[in-house]
Tab-separated table of C-alpha atoms in Angstrom:
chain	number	residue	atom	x	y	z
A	226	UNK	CA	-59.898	5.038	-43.103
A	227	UNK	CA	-58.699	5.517	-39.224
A	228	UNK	CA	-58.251	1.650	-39.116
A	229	UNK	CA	-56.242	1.428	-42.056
A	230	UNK	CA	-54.323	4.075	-41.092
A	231	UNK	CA	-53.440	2.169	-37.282
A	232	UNK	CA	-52.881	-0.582	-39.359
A	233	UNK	CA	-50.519	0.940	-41.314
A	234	UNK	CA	-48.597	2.466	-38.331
A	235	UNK	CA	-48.512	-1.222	-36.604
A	236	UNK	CA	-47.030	-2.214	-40.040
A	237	UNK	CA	-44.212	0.216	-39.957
A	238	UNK	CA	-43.558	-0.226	-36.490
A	239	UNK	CA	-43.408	-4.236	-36.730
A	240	UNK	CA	-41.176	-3.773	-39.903
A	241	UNK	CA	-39.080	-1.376	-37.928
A	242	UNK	CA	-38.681	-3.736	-35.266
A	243	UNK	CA	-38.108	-7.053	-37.580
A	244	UNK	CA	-35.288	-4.778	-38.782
A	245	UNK	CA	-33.709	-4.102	-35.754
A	246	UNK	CA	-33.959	-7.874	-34.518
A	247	UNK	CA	-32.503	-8.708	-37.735
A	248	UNK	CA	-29.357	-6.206	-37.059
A	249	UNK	CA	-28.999	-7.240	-33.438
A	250	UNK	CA	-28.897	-11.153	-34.932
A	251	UNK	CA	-26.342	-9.915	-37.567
A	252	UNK	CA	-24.308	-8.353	-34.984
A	253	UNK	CA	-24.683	-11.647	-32.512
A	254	UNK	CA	-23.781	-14.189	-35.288
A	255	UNK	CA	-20.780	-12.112	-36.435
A	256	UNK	CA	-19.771	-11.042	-32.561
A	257	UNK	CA	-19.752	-15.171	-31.882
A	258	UNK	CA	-18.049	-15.844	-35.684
A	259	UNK	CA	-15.032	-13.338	-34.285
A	260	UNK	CA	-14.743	-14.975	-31.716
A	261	UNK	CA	-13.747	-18.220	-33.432
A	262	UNK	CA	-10.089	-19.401	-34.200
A	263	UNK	CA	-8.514	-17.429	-37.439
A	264	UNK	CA	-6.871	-20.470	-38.100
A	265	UNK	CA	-8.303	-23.802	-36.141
A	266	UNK	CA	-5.844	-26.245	-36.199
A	267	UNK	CA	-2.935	-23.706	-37.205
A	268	UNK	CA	1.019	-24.951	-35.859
A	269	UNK	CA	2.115	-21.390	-36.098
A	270	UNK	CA	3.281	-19.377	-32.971
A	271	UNK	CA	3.543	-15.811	-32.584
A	272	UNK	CA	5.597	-13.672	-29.925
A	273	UNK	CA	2.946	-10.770	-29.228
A	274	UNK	CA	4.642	-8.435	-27.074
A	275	UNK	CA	2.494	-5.567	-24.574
A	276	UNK	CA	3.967	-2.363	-23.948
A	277	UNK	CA	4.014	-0.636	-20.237
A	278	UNK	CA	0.819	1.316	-20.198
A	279	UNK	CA	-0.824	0.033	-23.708
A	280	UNK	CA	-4.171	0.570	-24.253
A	281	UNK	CA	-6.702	-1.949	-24.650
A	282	UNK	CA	-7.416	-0.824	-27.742
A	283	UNK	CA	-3.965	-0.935	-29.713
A	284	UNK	CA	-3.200	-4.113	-27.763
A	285	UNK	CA	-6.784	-5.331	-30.040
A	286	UNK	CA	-5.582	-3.299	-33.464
A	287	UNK	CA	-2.889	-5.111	-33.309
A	288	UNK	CA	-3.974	-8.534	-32.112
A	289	UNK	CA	-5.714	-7.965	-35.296
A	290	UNK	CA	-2.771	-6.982	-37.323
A	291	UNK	CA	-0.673	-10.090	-36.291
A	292	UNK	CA	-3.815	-12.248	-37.487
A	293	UNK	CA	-4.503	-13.664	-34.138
A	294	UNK	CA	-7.472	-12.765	-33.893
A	295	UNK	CA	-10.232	-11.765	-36.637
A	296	UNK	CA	-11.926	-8.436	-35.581
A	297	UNK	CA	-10.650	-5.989	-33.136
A	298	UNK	CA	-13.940	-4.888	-31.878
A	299	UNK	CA	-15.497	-8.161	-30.882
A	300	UNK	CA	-12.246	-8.906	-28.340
A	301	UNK	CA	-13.141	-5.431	-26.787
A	302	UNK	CA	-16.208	-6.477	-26.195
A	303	UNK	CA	-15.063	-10.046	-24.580
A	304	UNK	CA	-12.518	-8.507	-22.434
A	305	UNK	CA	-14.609	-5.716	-21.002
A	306	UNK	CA	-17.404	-8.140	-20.518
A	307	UNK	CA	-15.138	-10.805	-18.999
A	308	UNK	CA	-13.351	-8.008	-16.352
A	309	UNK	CA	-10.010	-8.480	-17.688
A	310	UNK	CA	-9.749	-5.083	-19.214
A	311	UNK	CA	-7.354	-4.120	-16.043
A	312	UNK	CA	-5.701	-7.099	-15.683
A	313	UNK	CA	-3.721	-7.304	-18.827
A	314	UNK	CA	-0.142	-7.654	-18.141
A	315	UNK	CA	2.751	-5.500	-19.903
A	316	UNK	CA	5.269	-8.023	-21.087
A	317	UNK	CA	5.574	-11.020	-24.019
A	318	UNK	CA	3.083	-13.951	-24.712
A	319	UNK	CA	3.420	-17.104	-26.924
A	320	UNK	CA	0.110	-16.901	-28.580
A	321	UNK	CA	-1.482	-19.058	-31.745
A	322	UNK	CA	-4.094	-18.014	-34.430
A	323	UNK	CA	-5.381	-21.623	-33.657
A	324	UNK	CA	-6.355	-19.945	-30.016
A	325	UNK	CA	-9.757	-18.950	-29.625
A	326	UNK	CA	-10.500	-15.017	-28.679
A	327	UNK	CA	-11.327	-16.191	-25.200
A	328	UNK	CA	-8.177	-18.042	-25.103
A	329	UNK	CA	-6.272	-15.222	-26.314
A	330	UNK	CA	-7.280	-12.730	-23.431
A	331	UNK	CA	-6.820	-14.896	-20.812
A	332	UNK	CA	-3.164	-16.026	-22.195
A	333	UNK	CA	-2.991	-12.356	-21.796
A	334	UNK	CA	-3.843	-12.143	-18.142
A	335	UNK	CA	-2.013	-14.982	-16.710
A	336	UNK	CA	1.482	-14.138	-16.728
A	337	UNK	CA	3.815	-13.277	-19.307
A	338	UNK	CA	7.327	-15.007	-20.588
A	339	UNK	CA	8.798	-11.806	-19.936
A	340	UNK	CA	8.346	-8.893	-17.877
A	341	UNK	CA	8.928	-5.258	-18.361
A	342	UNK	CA	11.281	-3.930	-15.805
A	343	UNK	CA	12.561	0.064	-15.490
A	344	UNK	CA	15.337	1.346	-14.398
A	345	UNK	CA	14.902	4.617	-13.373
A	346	UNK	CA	17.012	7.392	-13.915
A	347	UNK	CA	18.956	8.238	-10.322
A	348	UNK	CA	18.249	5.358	-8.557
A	349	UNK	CA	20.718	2.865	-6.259
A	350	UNK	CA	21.706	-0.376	-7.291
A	351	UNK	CA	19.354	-1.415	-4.341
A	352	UNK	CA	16.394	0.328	-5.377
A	353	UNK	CA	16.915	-1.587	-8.576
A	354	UNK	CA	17.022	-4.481	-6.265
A	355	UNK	CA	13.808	-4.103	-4.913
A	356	UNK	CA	11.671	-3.995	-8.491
A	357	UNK	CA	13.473	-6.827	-10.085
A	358	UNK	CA	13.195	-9.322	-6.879
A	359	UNK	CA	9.320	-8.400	-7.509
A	360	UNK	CA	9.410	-9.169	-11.327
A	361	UNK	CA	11.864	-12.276	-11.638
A	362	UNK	CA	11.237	-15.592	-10.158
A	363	UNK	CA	15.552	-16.218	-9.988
A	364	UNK	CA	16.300	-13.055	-8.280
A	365	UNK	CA	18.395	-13.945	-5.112
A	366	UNK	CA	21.665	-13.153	-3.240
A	367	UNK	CA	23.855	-13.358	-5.979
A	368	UNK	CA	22.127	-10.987	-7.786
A	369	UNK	CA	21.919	-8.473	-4.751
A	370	UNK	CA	25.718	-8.698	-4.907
A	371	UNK	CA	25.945	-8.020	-8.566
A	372	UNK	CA	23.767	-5.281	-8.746
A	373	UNK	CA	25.658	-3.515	-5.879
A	374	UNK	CA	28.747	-4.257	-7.782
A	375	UNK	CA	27.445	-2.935	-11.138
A	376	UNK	CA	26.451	0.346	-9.553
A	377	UNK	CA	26.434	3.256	-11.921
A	378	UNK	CA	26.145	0.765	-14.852
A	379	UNK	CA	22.655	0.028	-14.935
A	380	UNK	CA	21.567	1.852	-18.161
A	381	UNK	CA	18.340	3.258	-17.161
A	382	UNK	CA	15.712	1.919	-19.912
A	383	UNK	CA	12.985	-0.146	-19.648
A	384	UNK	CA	14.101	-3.919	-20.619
A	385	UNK	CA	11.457	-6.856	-21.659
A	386	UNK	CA	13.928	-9.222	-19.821
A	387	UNK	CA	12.938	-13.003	-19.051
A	388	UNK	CA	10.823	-14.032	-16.002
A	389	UNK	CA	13.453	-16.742	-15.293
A	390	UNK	CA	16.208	-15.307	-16.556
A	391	UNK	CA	19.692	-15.725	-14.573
A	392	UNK	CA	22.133	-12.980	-13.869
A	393	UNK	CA	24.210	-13.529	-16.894
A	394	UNK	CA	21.216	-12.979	-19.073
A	395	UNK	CA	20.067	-10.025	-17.451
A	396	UNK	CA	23.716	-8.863	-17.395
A	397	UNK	CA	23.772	-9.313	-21.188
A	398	UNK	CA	20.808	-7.260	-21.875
A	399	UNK	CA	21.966	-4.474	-19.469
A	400	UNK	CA	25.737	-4.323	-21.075
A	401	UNK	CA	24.456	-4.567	-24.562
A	402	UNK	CA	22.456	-1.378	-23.920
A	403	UNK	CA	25.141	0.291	-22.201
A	404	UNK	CA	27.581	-0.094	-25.244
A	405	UNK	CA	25.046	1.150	-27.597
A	406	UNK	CA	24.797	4.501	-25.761
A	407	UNK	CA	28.253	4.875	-24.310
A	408	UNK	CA	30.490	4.472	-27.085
A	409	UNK	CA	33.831	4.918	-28.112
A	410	UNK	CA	33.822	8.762	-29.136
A	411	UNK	CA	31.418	9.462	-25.647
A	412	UNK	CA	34.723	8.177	-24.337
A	413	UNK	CA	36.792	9.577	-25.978
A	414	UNK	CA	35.072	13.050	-25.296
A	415	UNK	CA	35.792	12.226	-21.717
A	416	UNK	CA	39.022	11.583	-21.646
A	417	UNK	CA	39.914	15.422	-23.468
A	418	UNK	CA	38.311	16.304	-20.007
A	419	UNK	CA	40.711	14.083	-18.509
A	420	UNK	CA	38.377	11.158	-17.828
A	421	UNK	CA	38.232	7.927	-17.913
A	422	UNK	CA	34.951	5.646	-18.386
A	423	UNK	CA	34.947	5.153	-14.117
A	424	UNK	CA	35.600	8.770	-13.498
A	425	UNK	CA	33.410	9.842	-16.378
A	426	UNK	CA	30.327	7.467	-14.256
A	427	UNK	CA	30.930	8.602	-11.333
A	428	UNK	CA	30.662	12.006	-12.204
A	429	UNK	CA	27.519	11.359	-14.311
A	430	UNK	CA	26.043	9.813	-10.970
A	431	UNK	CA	26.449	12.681	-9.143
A	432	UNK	CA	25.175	15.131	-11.721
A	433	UNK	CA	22.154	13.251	-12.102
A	434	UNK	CA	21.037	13.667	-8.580
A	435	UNK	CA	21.443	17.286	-8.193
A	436	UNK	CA	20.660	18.548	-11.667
A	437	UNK	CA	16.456	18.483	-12.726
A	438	UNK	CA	17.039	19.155	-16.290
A	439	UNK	CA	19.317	18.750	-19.181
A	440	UNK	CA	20.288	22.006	-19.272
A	441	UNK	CA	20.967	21.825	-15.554
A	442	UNK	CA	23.319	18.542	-16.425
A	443	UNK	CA	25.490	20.761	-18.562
A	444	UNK	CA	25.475	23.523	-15.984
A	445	UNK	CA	26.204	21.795	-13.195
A	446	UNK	CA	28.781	19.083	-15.204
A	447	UNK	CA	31.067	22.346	-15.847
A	448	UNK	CA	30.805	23.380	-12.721
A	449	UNK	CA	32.228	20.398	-10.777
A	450	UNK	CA	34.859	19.673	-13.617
A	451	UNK	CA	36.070	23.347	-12.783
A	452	UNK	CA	36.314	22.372	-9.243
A	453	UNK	CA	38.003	18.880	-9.542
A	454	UNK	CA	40.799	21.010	-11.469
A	455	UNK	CA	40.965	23.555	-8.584
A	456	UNK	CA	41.415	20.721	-6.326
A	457	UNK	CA	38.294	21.796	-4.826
A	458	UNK	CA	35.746	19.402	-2.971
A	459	UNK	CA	33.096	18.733	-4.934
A	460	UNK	CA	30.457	19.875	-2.054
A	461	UNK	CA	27.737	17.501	-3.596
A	462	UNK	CA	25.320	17.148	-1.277
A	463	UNK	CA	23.961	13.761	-2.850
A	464	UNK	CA	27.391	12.173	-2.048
A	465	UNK	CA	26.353	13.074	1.473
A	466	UNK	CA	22.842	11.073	1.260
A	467	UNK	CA	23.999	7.951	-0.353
A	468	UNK	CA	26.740	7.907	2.343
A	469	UNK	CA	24.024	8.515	5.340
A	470	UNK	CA	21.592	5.779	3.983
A	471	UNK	CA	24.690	3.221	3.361
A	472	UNK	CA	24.421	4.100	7.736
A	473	UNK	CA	21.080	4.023	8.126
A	474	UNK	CA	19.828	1.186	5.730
A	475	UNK	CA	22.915	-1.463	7.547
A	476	UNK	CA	20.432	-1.177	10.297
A	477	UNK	CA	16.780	-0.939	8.879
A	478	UNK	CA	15.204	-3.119	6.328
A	479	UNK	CA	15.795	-2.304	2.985
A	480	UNK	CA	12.016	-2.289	1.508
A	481	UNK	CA	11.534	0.691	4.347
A	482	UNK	CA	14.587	2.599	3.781
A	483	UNK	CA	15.030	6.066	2.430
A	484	UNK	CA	17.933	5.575	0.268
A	485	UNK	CA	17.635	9.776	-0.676
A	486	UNK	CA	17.401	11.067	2.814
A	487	UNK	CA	17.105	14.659	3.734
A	488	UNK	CA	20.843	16.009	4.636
A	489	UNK	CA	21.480	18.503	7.409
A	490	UNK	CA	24.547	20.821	8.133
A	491	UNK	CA	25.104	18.795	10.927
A	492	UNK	CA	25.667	15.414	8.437
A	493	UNK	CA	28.046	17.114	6.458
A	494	UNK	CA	29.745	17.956	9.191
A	495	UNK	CA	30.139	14.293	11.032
A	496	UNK	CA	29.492	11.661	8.190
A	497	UNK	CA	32.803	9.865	8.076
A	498	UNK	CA	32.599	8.462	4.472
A	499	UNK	CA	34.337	8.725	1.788
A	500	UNK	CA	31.721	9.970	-0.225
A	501	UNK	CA	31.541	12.631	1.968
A	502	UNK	CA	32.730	15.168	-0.949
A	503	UNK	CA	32.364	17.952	1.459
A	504	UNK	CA	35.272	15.969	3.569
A	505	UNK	CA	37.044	14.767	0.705
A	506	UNK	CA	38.237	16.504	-2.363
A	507	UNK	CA	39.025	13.302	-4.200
A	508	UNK	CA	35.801	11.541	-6.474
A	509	UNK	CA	33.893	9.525	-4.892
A	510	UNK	CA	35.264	5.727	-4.506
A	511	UNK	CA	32.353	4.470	-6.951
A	512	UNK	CA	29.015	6.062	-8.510
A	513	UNK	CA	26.410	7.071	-6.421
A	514	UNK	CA	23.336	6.287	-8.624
A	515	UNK	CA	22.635	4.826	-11.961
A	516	UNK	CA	22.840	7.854	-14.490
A	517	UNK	CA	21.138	8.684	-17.796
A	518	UNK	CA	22.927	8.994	-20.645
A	519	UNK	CA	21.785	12.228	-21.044
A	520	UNK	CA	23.774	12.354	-17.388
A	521	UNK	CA	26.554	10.903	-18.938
A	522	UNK	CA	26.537	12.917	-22.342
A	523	UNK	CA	26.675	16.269	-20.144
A	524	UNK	CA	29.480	15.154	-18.450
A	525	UNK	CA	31.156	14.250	-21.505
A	526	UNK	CA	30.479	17.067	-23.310
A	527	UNK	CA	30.881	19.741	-20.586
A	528	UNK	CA	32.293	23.147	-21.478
A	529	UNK	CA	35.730	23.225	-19.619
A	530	UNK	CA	35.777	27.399	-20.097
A	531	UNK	CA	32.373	27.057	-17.650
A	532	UNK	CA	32.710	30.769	-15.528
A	533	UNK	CA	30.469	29.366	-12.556
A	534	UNK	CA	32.125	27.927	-9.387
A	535	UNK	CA	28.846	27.817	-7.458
A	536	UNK	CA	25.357	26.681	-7.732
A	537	UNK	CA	21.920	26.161	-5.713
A	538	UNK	CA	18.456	25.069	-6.016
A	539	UNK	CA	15.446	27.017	-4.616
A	540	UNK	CA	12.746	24.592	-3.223
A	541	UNK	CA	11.289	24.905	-6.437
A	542	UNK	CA	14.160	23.000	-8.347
A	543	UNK	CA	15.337	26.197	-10.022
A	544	UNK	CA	19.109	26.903	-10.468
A	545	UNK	CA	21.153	29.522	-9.361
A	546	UNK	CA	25.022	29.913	-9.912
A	547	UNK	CA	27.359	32.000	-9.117
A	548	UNK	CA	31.057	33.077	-10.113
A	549	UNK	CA	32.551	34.297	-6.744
A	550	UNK	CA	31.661	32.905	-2.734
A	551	UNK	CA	30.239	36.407	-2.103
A	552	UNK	CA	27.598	36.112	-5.296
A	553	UNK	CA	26.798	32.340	-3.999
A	554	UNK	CA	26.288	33.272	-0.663
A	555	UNK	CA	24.121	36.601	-1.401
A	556	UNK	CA	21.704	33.403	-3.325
A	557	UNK	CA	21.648	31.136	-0.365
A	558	UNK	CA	20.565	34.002	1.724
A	559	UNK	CA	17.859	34.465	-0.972
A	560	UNK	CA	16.685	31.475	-2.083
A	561	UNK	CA	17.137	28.934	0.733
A	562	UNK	CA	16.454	31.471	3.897
């Protein structure tokens, strides 16, 4: 009876393991089948395109989608097993259902047609400069030139432009943006504020480097709009950095600049610029930055009935305004002492 019973237990625990060698196998042959060619032989092309910061996992699910490859799971598995998992590239791929999985994730690694490039909210035309020369193999002179040009019309986004593109292309893709969220009645909104589209920029420019939040951009929008017509100076200390880096970066190379220094009494004082708004009461001669449009709406939109003359940040970015010299002064002796 005791030897039966062994028996019995070797039994189940053979069976159990012809099972699991069976599974494993069933996995194996339809892990390798996956990782066949959906369509061997196939002329088709697709354009598969990777967002900034895509997971590895929706960049699969939807490999799968497209029908380039068969199973989502089983190019997981090759790409994690192959390394490649961080070296998937944001950007667009020509890629084939004849392709093999393999194929597929190394297409995927290499080098894209185009590249994802951001413009950031704030930022100089040179700043701009730096990331595309980086990302696009035609970047040169020329398009130093342009972008310095084309400040304050660089429609912050991020743009899936052409590795080889030229200027004009980029140009295109920029503008094309820039119409779509500027249009005629943003303009037109302006220009009851006594605006036009370069005045309208400029101003955006300069609200987008002093204000941290939309709100602020309205705030601070009615603010200098009330000044400009009580031929004040605007007093925006931003005006004063981009004029003390346009110094300091003629001398210093431009990949170690600080193009947002910090500005002392002492620079407002003795920068001799004519974005020196604490010297000049006139706008600016050009924008200072690239704005938002939600820069450029609040500028638009501003209330013109705004009661506040006066504003400051604490070190924390918060915002506090005042009506009179006495009330703004009784905050900087709060806030920033």
């Amino acid at each position: 009876m005791l030897l039966k019973e062994k028996l019995s237990g070797w039994n189940l625990l053979f069976a159990g393991g012809f099972f699991i060698f069976l599974a494993l196998l069933a996995g194996f042959i339809v892990y390798s089948a996956s990782l066949e060619p959906v369509s061997p032989g196939s002329q088709e092309e697709v354009m598969f395109v990777i967002s900034p910061g895509e997971s590895l996992k929706s960049v699969a699910s939807r490999l799968e989608k497209a029908g380039l490859i068969k199973k989502a799971w089983p190019f997981i598995i090759l790409v994690q097993k192959e390394g490649l998992s961080q070296k998937i590239q944001a950007g667009s791929f020509r890629l084939s259902p004849a392709m093999e999985v393999k194929e597929i994730a190394q297409n995927l690694t290499s080098g894209s047609l185009d590249v994802w490039v951001t413009i950031i909210p704030g930022t100089r035309a040179e700043e701009v400069a730096l990331v595309l020369k980086e990302k696009l193999s035609g970047f040169d002179e020329v398009w130093f030139e342009n972008l310095k040009a084309n400040e304050g019309y660089l429609m912050p986004d991020s743009y899936l432009i052409p590795q080889n593109a030229s200027w004009d292309d980029f140009w295109q893709i920029i503008r094309k943006n820039y119409q779509t969220e500027i249009d005629k009645e943003i303009l037109l909104k302006a220009q009851d504020r006594g605006l036009d589209e370069e005045a309208l920029i400029i101003l955006a420019s300069l609200v987008e480097r002093e204000a941290k939040t939309q709100s602020d951009q309205q705030i601070i929008a009615g603010i200098l709009l009330n000044r400009i017509r009580g031929n004040w100076p605007l007093q925006v200390d931003a005006t004063v950095q981009y004029a003390l880096a346009n110094q300091n970066c003629q001398r210093n190379n431009p990949t170690q600049c600080v193009w947002w220094p910090k500005v002392t009494g002492q620079d407002i004082k003795t920068i001799n610029s004519p974005y020196n708004t604490y010297q000049n009461k006139a706008l600016p001669p050009g924008p200072i930055c690239n704005p938002s449009p939600g820069a450029i709406y609040a500028v638009a939109g501003a209330s013109e009935n705004s009661p506040y003359w006066y504003y400051i940040s604490d070190p924390s970015g918060e915002l506090h305004l005042a009506k009179t010299l006495a009330e703004h002064e009784e905050n900087i002796n709060r806030y920033l002492r």
